Short mmCIF file of C-alpha atoms in Angstrom, two decimals:
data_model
loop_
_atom_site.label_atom_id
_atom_site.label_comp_id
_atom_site.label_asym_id
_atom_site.label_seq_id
_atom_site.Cartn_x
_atom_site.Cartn_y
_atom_site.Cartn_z
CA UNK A 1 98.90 110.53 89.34
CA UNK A 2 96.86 110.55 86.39
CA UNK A 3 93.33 108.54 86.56
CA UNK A 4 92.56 106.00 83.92
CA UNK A 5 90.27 106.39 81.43
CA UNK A 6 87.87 103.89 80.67
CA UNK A 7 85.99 102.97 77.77
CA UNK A 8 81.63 102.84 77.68
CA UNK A 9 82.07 99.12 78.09
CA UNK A 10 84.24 99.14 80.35
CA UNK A 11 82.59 100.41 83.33
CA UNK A 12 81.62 97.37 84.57
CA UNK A 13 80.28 95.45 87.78
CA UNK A 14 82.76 96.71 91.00
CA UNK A 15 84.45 99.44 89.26
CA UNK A 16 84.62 102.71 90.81
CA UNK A 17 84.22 105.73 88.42
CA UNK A 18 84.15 109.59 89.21
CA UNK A 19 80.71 110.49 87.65
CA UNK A 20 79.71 114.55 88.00
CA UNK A 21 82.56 114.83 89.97
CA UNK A 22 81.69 112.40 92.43
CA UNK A 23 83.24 108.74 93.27
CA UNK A 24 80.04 105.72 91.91
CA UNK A 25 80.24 102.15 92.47
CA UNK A 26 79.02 100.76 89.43
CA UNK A 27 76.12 98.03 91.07
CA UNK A 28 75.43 96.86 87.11
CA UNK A 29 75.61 97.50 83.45
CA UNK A 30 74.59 96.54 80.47
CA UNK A 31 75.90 96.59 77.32
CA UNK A 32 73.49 96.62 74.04
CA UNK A 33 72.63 98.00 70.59
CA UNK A 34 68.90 99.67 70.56
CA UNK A 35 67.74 98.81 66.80
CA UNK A 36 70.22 100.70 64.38
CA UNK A 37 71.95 102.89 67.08
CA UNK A 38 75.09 102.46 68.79
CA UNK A 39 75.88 100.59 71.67
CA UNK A 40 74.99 101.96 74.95
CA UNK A 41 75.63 100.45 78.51
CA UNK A 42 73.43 101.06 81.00
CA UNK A 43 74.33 101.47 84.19
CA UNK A 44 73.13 101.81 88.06
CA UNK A 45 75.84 103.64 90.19
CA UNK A 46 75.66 104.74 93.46
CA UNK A 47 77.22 107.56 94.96
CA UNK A 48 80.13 106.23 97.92
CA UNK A 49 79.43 109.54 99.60
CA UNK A 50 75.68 110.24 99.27
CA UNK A 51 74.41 106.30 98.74
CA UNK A 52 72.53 107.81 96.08
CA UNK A 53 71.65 105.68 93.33
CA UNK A 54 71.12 106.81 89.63
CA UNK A 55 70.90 105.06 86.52
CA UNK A 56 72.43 106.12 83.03
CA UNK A 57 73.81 105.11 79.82
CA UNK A 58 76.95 105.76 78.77
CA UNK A 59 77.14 106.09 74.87
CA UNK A 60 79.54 104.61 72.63
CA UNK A 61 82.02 107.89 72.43
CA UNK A 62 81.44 108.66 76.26
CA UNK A 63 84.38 107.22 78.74
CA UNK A 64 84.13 107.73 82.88
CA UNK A 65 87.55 108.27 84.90
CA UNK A 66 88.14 105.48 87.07
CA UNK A 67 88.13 106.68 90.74
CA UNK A 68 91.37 106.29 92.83
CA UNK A 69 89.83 104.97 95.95
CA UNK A 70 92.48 104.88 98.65
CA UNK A 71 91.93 102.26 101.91
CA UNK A 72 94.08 102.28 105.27
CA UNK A 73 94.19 101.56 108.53
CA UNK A 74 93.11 103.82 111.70
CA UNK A 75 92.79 103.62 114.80
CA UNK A 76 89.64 104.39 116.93
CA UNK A 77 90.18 106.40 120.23
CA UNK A 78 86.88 107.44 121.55
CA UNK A 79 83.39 108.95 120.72
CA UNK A 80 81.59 112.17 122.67
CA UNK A 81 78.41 113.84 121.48
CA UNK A 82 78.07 112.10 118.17
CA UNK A 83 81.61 112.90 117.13
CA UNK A 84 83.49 109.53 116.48
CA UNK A 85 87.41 110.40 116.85
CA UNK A 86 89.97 108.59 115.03
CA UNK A 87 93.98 109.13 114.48
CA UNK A 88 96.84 107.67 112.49
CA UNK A 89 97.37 103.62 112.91
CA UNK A 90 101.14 104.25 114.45
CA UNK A 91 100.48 108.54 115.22
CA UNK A 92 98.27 109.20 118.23
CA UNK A 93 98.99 113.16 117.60
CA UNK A 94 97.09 113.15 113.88
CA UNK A 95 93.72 112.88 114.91
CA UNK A 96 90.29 112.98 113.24
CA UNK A 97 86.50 112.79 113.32
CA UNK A 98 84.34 110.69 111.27
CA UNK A 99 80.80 111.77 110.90
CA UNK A 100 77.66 109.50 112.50
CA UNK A 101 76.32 108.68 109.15
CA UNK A 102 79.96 107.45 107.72
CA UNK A 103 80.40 104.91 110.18
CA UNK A 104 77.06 103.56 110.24
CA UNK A 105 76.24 100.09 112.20
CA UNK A 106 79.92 99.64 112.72
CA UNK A 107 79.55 101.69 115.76
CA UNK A 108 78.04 99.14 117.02
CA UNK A 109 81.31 96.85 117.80
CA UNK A 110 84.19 99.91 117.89
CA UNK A 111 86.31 99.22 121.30
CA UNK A 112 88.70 101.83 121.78
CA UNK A 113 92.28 100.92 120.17
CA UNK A 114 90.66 98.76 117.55
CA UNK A 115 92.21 99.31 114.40
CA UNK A 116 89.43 99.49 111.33
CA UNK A 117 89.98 99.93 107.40
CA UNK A 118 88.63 103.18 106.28
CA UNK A 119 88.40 103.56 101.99
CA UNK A 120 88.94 107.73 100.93
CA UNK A 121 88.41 109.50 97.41
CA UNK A 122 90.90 112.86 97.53
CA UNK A 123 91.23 112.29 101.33
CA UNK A 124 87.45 112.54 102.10
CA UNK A 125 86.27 109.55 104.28
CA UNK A 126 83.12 107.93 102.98
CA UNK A 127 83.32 104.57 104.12
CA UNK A 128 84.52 102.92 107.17
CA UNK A 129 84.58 98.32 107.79
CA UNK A 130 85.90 96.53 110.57
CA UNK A 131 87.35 93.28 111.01
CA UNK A 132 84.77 90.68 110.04
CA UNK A 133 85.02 89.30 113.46
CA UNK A 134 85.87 91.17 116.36
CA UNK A 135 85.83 89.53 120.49
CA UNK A 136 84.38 91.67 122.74
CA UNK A 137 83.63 91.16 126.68
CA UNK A 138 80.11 90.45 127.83
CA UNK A 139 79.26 93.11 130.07
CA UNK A 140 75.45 91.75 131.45
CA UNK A 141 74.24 88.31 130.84
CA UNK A 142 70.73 87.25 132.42
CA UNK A 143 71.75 83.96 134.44
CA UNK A 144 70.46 80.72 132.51
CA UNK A 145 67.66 79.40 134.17
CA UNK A 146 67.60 75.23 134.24
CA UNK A 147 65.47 73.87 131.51
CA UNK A 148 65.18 77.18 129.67
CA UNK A 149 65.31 76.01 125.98
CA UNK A 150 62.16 76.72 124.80
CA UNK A 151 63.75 79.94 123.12
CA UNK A 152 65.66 78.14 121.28
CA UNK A 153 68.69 78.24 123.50
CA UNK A 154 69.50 81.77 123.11
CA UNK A 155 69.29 84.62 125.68
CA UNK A 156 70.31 88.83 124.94
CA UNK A 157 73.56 89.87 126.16
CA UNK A 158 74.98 93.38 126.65
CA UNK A 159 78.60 93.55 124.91
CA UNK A 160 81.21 96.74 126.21
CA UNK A 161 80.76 98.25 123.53
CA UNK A 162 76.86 98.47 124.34
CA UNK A 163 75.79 96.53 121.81
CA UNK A 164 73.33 93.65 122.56
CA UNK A 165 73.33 90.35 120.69
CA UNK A 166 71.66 87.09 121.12
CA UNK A 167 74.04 84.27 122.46
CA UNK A 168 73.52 80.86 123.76
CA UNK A 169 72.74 79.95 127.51
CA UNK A 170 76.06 79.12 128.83
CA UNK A 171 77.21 82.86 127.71
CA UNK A 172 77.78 84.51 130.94
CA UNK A 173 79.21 87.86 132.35
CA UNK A 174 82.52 88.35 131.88
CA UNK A 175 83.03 85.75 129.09
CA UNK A 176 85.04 86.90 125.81
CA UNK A 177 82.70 85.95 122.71
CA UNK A 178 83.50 86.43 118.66
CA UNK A 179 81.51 88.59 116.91
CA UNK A 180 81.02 88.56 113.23
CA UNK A 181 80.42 92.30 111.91
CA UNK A 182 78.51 92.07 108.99
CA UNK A 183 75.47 90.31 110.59
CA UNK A 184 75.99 90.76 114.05
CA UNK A 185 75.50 87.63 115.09
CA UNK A 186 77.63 85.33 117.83
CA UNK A 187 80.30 83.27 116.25
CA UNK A 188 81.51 81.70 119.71
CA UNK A 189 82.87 81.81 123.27
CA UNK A 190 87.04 83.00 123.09
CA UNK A 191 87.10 82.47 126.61
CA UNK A 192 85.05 82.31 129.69
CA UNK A 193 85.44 83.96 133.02
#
C-alpha cells in the first residue's frame, strides 16, 4: 500500500508523518511567510517510538509521508521479570512481549485476559491504551473507622492487579470498583462483597 503524500501545509495538528524514517505525531504547526520568503510551517513532532520531541520547518517544496499507523486488539496473558507477554485477541498460540517502557502506567490496571488496543508502525509496537475504565477486585481495604472523615472520606486500597488507589470509606475487601485509566482515579463501587 502506497503512503500518502502530504503537502508542507498539510502536516497539521494529529497527523502522523514518517520523519527520518521514523513515525512523529505532529503536537503543532504553523504556517507563515518570513518577510519576502516562502511559506514555511513550523512544526513540533514527537517521535511515537522514542517520545522525542523536535521542532522543524517544513519549506514550501518539502512534503512528509503520512505514517500508516495500524491499532488492534490483544490480549494480555501474564508478566515475569519485566517481560509483559501478550498474544493474538482470538490465538492463544501467537504470542508476544511488549517492552517495560511501551506499556508504561498501563501496567498498572492489566488483569490477565483483559483485552487492550495496541497502535503499530511496520508491525513494531510503540504504544499500548486500555479501556478507559476497567473494574478490578479490591484485594486489602483498611476497615473504616466510625467518624473517620476528616480525610476527606477517602482511604488507600490495594487493587489485584497491585495497584493502590484512593476510594471512599464504604470500599471494602472484596468489593468490585471502576477504575478510570487515564487518571487513575475511582469511578465507583460495581458490586460489593
Amino acid at each position: 500500500m502506497a503512503s500518502i503524500m502530504l503537502e508542507y501545509n498539510e502536516i497539521t495538528v494529529r497527523k502522523y508523518i514518517v520523519f527520518e524514517g521514523e513515525p512523529y505525531e505532529v503536537l503543532s504547526s504553523h504556517v507563515f511567510r518570513k518577510q519576502m520568503r516562502k511559506p514555511v510551517n513550523a512544526t513540533k513532532l514527537k517521535n511515537l517510538i522514542s517520545g522525542r520531541v523536535v521542532e522543524y520547518s517544513f519549506g514550501a517544496q518539502e512534503k512528509a509521508a503520512e505514517a500508516e499507523i495500524e491499532s488492534r486488539k490483544v490480549k494480555y496473558l501474564y508478566n515475569s521479570r519485566g517481560e509483559w507477554w501478550f498474544s493474538e485477541e482470538n490465538d492463544p498460540s501467537k504470542r508476544f512481549k511488549i517492552d517495560d517502557a511501551i506499556i508504561g502506567d498501563a501496567k498498572r490496571f492489566l488483569k490477565a485476559n483483559s483485552l487492550v488496543s495496541v497502535d503499530m508502525f511496520e508491525e513494531n509496537i510503540f504504544k499500548v491504551a486500555l479501556p478507559i475504565k476497567v473494574e478490578l477486585k479490591v484485594t486489602d481495604a483498611p476497615p473504616a473507622v466510625k467518624g473517620d472523615t476528616a480525610k476527606g472520606g477517602n482511604k488507600v486500597v490495594t487493587l489485584e492487579t497491585g495497584a493502590t488507589i484512593n476510594a471512599p470509606i464504604f470500599v471494602s475487601e472484596g468489593d468490585i470498583v471502576r477504575i478510570n485509566t487515564e487518571t487513575g482515579d475511582y469511578v465507583e463501587r460495581v458490586s460489593n462483597k
